Amino acid sequence: MVKITLQQHLVSGGDNTSTTFSGVIQDNGTGLLALTKSGSGTLTLSGANTYTGGTTIKAGTLQGNYVAAVTTTTSSFGANTNSTGTITIGDSAGGSNNATLLIGGTGVTYAQPIVLASNTTGTLTIGNTGSIISTTFSGGVTGTNNLTINSNATSGTITFSTNSINNTGTVTNIGAGSGTTTISGGIGSNVTSITENSTTSALTVSGAITLANSSGTTTLKNSSTALFTVSGGTTGGNASRVLDLKNNSTTTSGITISTTTLGHTGTITNTGSGSGSVLISGGVGSGITSITQNGTSPLNITTTAITVASGGTTLTLSTTSPFTVSGGVTGTGNLILRNNAGSNNALSLITNLVNNTGTISNTGTGGDVLISAAIGSNVTAITENSSGYLSISGPITTASTLTLTNSNSSGSSLLYITGGFLGTGDLVLNNNSSITNGITLATNSVNNTGTITNSGSGSGRTLISAALGSAVTGLTQNSTTSLLQLSGSNGSFTNGTSVLAGTIYADTANAFGTGGIVTLGNNTGSNAVAIYANATGSLSIGNAIVFPIVSFAFTL
């Protein structure tokens, strides 16, 4: 075995040729030896080297073929500790030379810190080669430049563990190997984008991604067909920080965010140009104030709920590609829905419970929004104020008081509810618009244990065509401008109806239920009240009618 013992510096590759050295390179005992690789050729080292002065790859490829069965204190690149022997990739003096750190031997965890040189415009690469080459780097990556990871071993893996990749620049996974590149040590806040650009080597980030505490964008991109999985979640950020998801591929769930919550502070946008979807199944934390779908790539938030921010969380559809939330909604804060695109129901909340402690409002400028998931009792108000319908086909469990409002100043968009009502609490209907049937309760029964009151300030009517159930304790019309129309079969409703102001249209013989008293007016006011058969119908009321006062106008 040949040993090279030097005191200061060993420079190799100046003539651009390729060389293989299988001996040992070591310090001389009194001084540190540093190794510099220059020139465009490849220097291959396979010995158990122990030099401690660091390694610099200014140009070309430095390949390590040393093989160890277990973690060792020696490596192809010198003493294998995190405190000495930094590996620098690239020429800090400048230029455009490409520089590559390549592993051709399996079984070694490389603990040396890796630094990417600034000033150079060359491609700086860490990779593997061979058949079954599994390599771990635990010392972390820093420096100011972009990092390319080339997983080129036939079935091996590359793992970055313990310390984070935190270069000021980008991280890109390429290569023709079939093994997975795993970043378990996390991604630091200096990294501006992470890209999967391999057709065969999947990229998994199982450590946390830390977003910078500044305005700007951190991008997760899939530009090829292999999967890009983020299972370590996110952290850091600030109110102006954007996490941008770009699935530019055709791969379904080509970007998958699983297991751990997106816990950073800021916003999320989906802007991919591919037809493959983006999947978020690990949950969205309360630091996220908005999620925007603005790409051709469908966005699916599944399995785990969105936790709304205390100041509110906005879900926006700005393109025709679907934005689907099936994981539910929780947390304390208001939920704002904005379909600003033309596609009806492309923004939809399905499957799991929507139950934020706060309100739900629809304020988009485009098509309809669909909520087919159930709505829980923590929701205190639902407001339609959009150019498109808000359609709710899931059951609603009423809060102590649940207020439904249509606030549109113009147009014809409805708050259209077909899922029915249950739970314990009162239901307040406020059609503050001029839209006929601006609030419509249809199909499934309204059966909350509590009262129903129509009290809107608009000229548009409120329609209840669904049946009133036996749990409803009372029905009140109390709007001078927004009439209440009853067209359901209300035979199960047995409690009283009060007409304190305005008009009720009764379309069925049992519109007021069975056995309950109909009270017209009250003891303190003189509002005109009226009960009409609708348009072509005839009025037949079997209920007792009570007149509390004499001095008021009443039409029957």
mmCIF file with all atom_site columns, C-alpha atoms in Angstrom, residues 450-522:
data_model
loop_
_atom_site.group_PDB
_atom_site.id
_atom_site.type_symbol
_atom_site.label_atom_id
_atom_site.label_alt_id
_atom_site.label_comp_id
_atom_site.label_asym_id
_atom_site.label_entity_id
_atom_site.label_seq_id
_atom_site.pdbx_PDB_ins_code
_atom_site.Cartn_x
_atom_site.Cartn_y
_atom_site.Cartn_z
_atom_site.occupancy
_atom_site.B_iso_or_equiv
_atom_site.pdbx_formal_charge
_atom_site.auth_seq_id
_atom_site.auth_comp_id
_atom_site.auth_asym_id
_atom_site.auth_atom_id
_atom_site.pdbx_PDB_model_num
ATOM 1  C CA . GLY A 1 450 ? -84.442  25.836 18.233 1.00 0.00 ? 450 GLY A CA 1
ATOM 2  C CA . THR A 1 451 ? -86.201  28.619 16.379 1.00 0.00 ? 451 THR A CA 1
ATOM 3  C CA . ILE A 1 452 ? -86.092  29.880 12.793 1.00 0.00 ? 452 ILE A CA 1
ATOM 4  C CA . THR A 1 453 ? -86.291  33.641 12.206 1.00 0.00 ? 453 THR A CA 1
ATOM 5  C CA . ASN A 1 454 ? -86.410  35.523 8.892  1.00 0.00 ? 454 ASN A CA 1
ATOM 6  C CA . SER A 1 455 ? -85.156  39.064 9.482  1.00 0.00 ? 455 SER A CA 1
ATOM 7  C CA . GLY A 1 456 ? -83.318  40.265 6.360  1.00 0.00 ? 456 GLY A CA 1
ATOM 8  C CA . SER A 1 457 ? -83.132  43.900 5.293  1.00 0.00 ? 457 SER A CA 1
ATOM 9  C CA . GLY A 1 458 ? -83.260  43.322 1.526  1.00 0.00 ? 458 GLY A CA 1
ATOM 10 C CA . SER A 1 459 ? -86.204  43.176 -0.837 1.00 0.00 ? 459 SER A CA 1
ATOM 11 C CA . GLY A 1 460 ? -85.478  39.612 -1.974 1.00 0.00 ? 460 GLY A CA 1
ATOM 12 C CA . ARG A 1 461 ? -87.467  36.747 -0.544 1.00 0.00 ? 461 ARG A CA 1
ATOM 13 C CA . THR A 1 462 ? -86.265  33.791 1.537  1.00 0.00 ? 462 THR A CA 1
ATOM 14 C CA . LEU A 1 463 ? -87.492  30.365 0.428  1.00 0.00 ? 463 LEU A CA 1
ATOM 15 C CA . ILE A 1 464 ? -87.865  27.304 2.648  1.00 0.00 ? 464 ILE A CA 1
ATOM 16 C CA . SER A 1 465 ? -88.969  24.449 0.392  1.00 0.00 ? 465 SER A CA 1
ATOM 17 C CA . ALA A 1 466 ? -87.513  21.790 2.666  1.00 0.00 ? 466 ALA A CA 1
ATOM 18 C CA . ALA A 1 467 ? -89.750  20.333 5.352  1.00 0.00 ? 467 ALA A CA 1
ATOM 19 C CA . LEU A 1 468 ? -89.722  21.833 8.839  1.00 0.00 ? 468 LEU A CA 1
ATOM 20 C CA . GLY A 1 469 ? -89.024  19.076 11.363 1.00 0.00 ? 469 GLY A CA 1
ATOM 21 C CA . SER A 1 470 ? -90.539  18.286 14.724 1.00 0.00 ? 470 SER A CA 1
ATOM 22 C CA . ALA A 1 471 ? -87.516  19.619 16.639 1.00 0.00 ? 471 ALA A CA 1
ATOM 23 C CA . VAL A 1 472 ? -88.081  23.199 15.467 1.00 0.00 ? 472 VAL A CA 1
ATOM 24 C CA . THR A 1 473 ? -89.521  25.135 18.412 1.00 0.00 ? 473 THR A CA 1
ATOM 25 C CA . GLY A 1 474 ? -90.872  28.117 16.511 1.00 0.00 ? 474 GLY A CA 1
ATOM 26 C CA . LEU A 1 475 ? -90.955  29.989 13.191 1.00 0.00 ? 475 LEU A CA 1
ATOM 27 C CA . THR A 1 476 ? -90.846  33.798 13.018 1.00 0.00 ? 476 THR A CA 1
ATOM 28 C CA . GLN A 1 477 ? -91.207  36.229 10.112 1.00 0.00 ? 477 GLN A CA 1
ATOM 29 C CA . ASN A 1 478 ? -89.729  39.565 11.230 1.00 0.00 ? 478 ASN A CA 1
ATOM 30 C CA . SER A 1 479 ? -88.698  41.445 8.097  1.00 0.00 ? 479 SER A CA 1
ATOM 31 C CA . THR A 1 480 ? -90.699  44.292 6.611  1.00 0.00 ? 480 THR A CA 1
ATOM 32 C CA . THR A 1 481 ? -88.931  43.919 3.257  1.00 0.00 ? 481 THR A CA 1
ATOM 33 C CA . SER A 1 482 ? -87.870  40.292 2.767  1.00 0.00 ? 482 SER A CA 1
ATOM 34 C CA . LEU A 1 483 ? -90.871  38.011 2.574  1.00 0.00 ? 483 LEU A CA 1
ATOM 35 C CA . LEU A 1 484 ? -90.676  34.396 3.744  1.00 0.00 ? 484 LEU A CA 1
ATOM 36 C CA . GLN A 1 485 ? -92.003  31.707 1.424  1.00 0.00 ? 485 GLN A CA 1
ATOM 37 C CA . LEU A 1 486 ? -92.920  28.254 2.774  1.00 0.00 ? 486 LEU A CA 1
ATOM 38 C CA . SER A 1 487 ? -93.429  25.567 0.132  1.00 0.00 ? 487 SER A CA 1
ATOM 39 C CA . GLY A 1 488 ? -92.485  22.396 1.973  1.00 0.00 ? 488 GLY A CA 1
ATOM 40 C CA . SER A 1 489 ? -94.643  19.697 3.488  1.00 0.00 ? 489 SER A CA 1
ATOM 41 C CA . ASN A 1 490 ? -94.438  20.670 7.149  1.00 0.00 ? 490 ASN A CA 1
ATOM 42 C CA . GLY A 1 491 ? -96.686  18.083 8.745  1.00 0.00 ? 491 GLY A CA 1
ATOM 43 C CA . SER A 1 492 ? -94.040  17.203 11.347 1.00 0.00 ? 492 SER A CA 1
ATOM 44 C CA . PHE A 1 493 ? -93.772  20.796 12.568 1.00 0.00 ? 493 PHE A CA 1
ATOM 45 C CA . THR A 1 494 ? -96.095  21.191 15.559 1.00 0.00 ? 494 THR A CA 1
ATOM 46 C CA . ASN A 1 495 ? -94.975  24.441 17.175 1.00 0.00 ? 495 ASN A CA 1
ATOM 47 C CA . GLY A 1 496 ? -96.081  28.013 16.635 1.00 0.00 ? 496 GLY A CA 1
ATOM 48 C CA . THR A 1 497 ? -95.510  30.562 13.877 1.00 0.00 ? 497 THR A CA 1
ATOM 49 C CA . SER A 1 498 ? -95.223  34.307 14.554 1.00 0.00 ? 498 SER A CA 1
ATOM 50 C CA . VAL A 1 499 ? -95.626  36.974 11.891 1.00 0.00 ? 499 VAL A CA 1
ATOM 51 C CA . LEU A 1 500 ? -94.189  40.052 13.598 1.00 0.00 ? 500 LEU A CA 1
ATOM 52 C CA . ALA A 1 501 ? -93.538  42.053 10.435 1.00 0.00 ? 501 ALA A CA 1
ATOM 53 C CA . GLY A 1 502 ? -93.838  41.620 6.694  1.00 0.00 ? 502 GLY A CA 1
ATOM 54 C CA . THR A 1 503 ? -95.263  38.804 4.645  1.00 0.00 ? 503 THR A CA 1
ATOM 55 C CA . ILE A 1 504 ? -95.345  35.020 4.557  1.00 0.00 ? 504 ILE A CA 1
ATOM 56 C CA . TYR A 1 505 ? -96.244  33.104 1.394  1.00 0.00 ? 505 TYR A CA 1
ATOM 57 C CA . ALA A 1 506 ? -97.802  29.745 2.253  1.00 0.00 ? 506 ALA A CA 1
ATOM 58 C CA . ASP A 1 507 ? -97.656  27.353 -0.694 1.00 0.00 ? 507 ASP A CA 1
ATOM 59 C CA . THR A 1 508 ? -98.985  24.217 1.005  1.00 0.00 ? 508 THR A CA 1
ATOM 60 C CA . ALA A 1 509 ? -101.957 23.443 3.197  1.00 0.00 ? 509 ALA A CA 1
ATOM 61 C CA . ASN A 1 510 ? -99.657  22.466 6.065  1.00 0.00 ? 510 ASN A CA 1
ATOM 62 C CA . ALA A 1 511 ? -97.129  25.257 5.506  1.00 0.00 ? 511 ALA A CA 1
ATOM 63 C CA . PHE A 1 512 ? -97.515  26.222 9.187  1.00 0.00 ? 512 PHE A CA 1
ATOM 64 C CA . GLY A 1 513 ? -97.388  22.636 10.378 1.00 0.00 ? 513 GLY A CA 1
ATOM 65 C CA . THR A 1 514 ? -100.034 20.858 12.394 1.00 0.00 ? 514 THR A CA 1
ATOM 66 C CA . GLY A 1 515 ? -101.502 22.071 15.662 1.00 0.00 ? 515 GLY A CA 1
ATOM 67 C CA . GLY A 1 516 ? -99.285  25.086 16.183 1.00 0.00 ? 516 GLY A CA 1
ATOM 68 C CA . ILE A 1 517 ? -100.729 28.556 16.727 1.00 0.00 ? 517 ILE A CA 1
ATOM 69 C CA . VAL A 1 518 ? -100.150 31.282 14.121 1.00 0.00 ? 518 VAL A CA 1
ATOM 70 C CA . THR A 1 519 ? -99.632  34.615 15.884 1.00 0.00 ? 519 THR A CA 1
ATOM 71 C CA . LEU A 1 520 ? -100.077 37.772 13.817 1.00 0.00 ? 520 LEU A CA 1
ATOM 72 C CA . GLY A 1 521 ? -98.436  40.968 15.110 1.00 0.00 ? 521 GLY A CA 1
ATOM 73 C CA . ASN A 1 522 ? -97.360  41.601 18.697 1.00 0.00 ? 522 ASN A CA 1
#
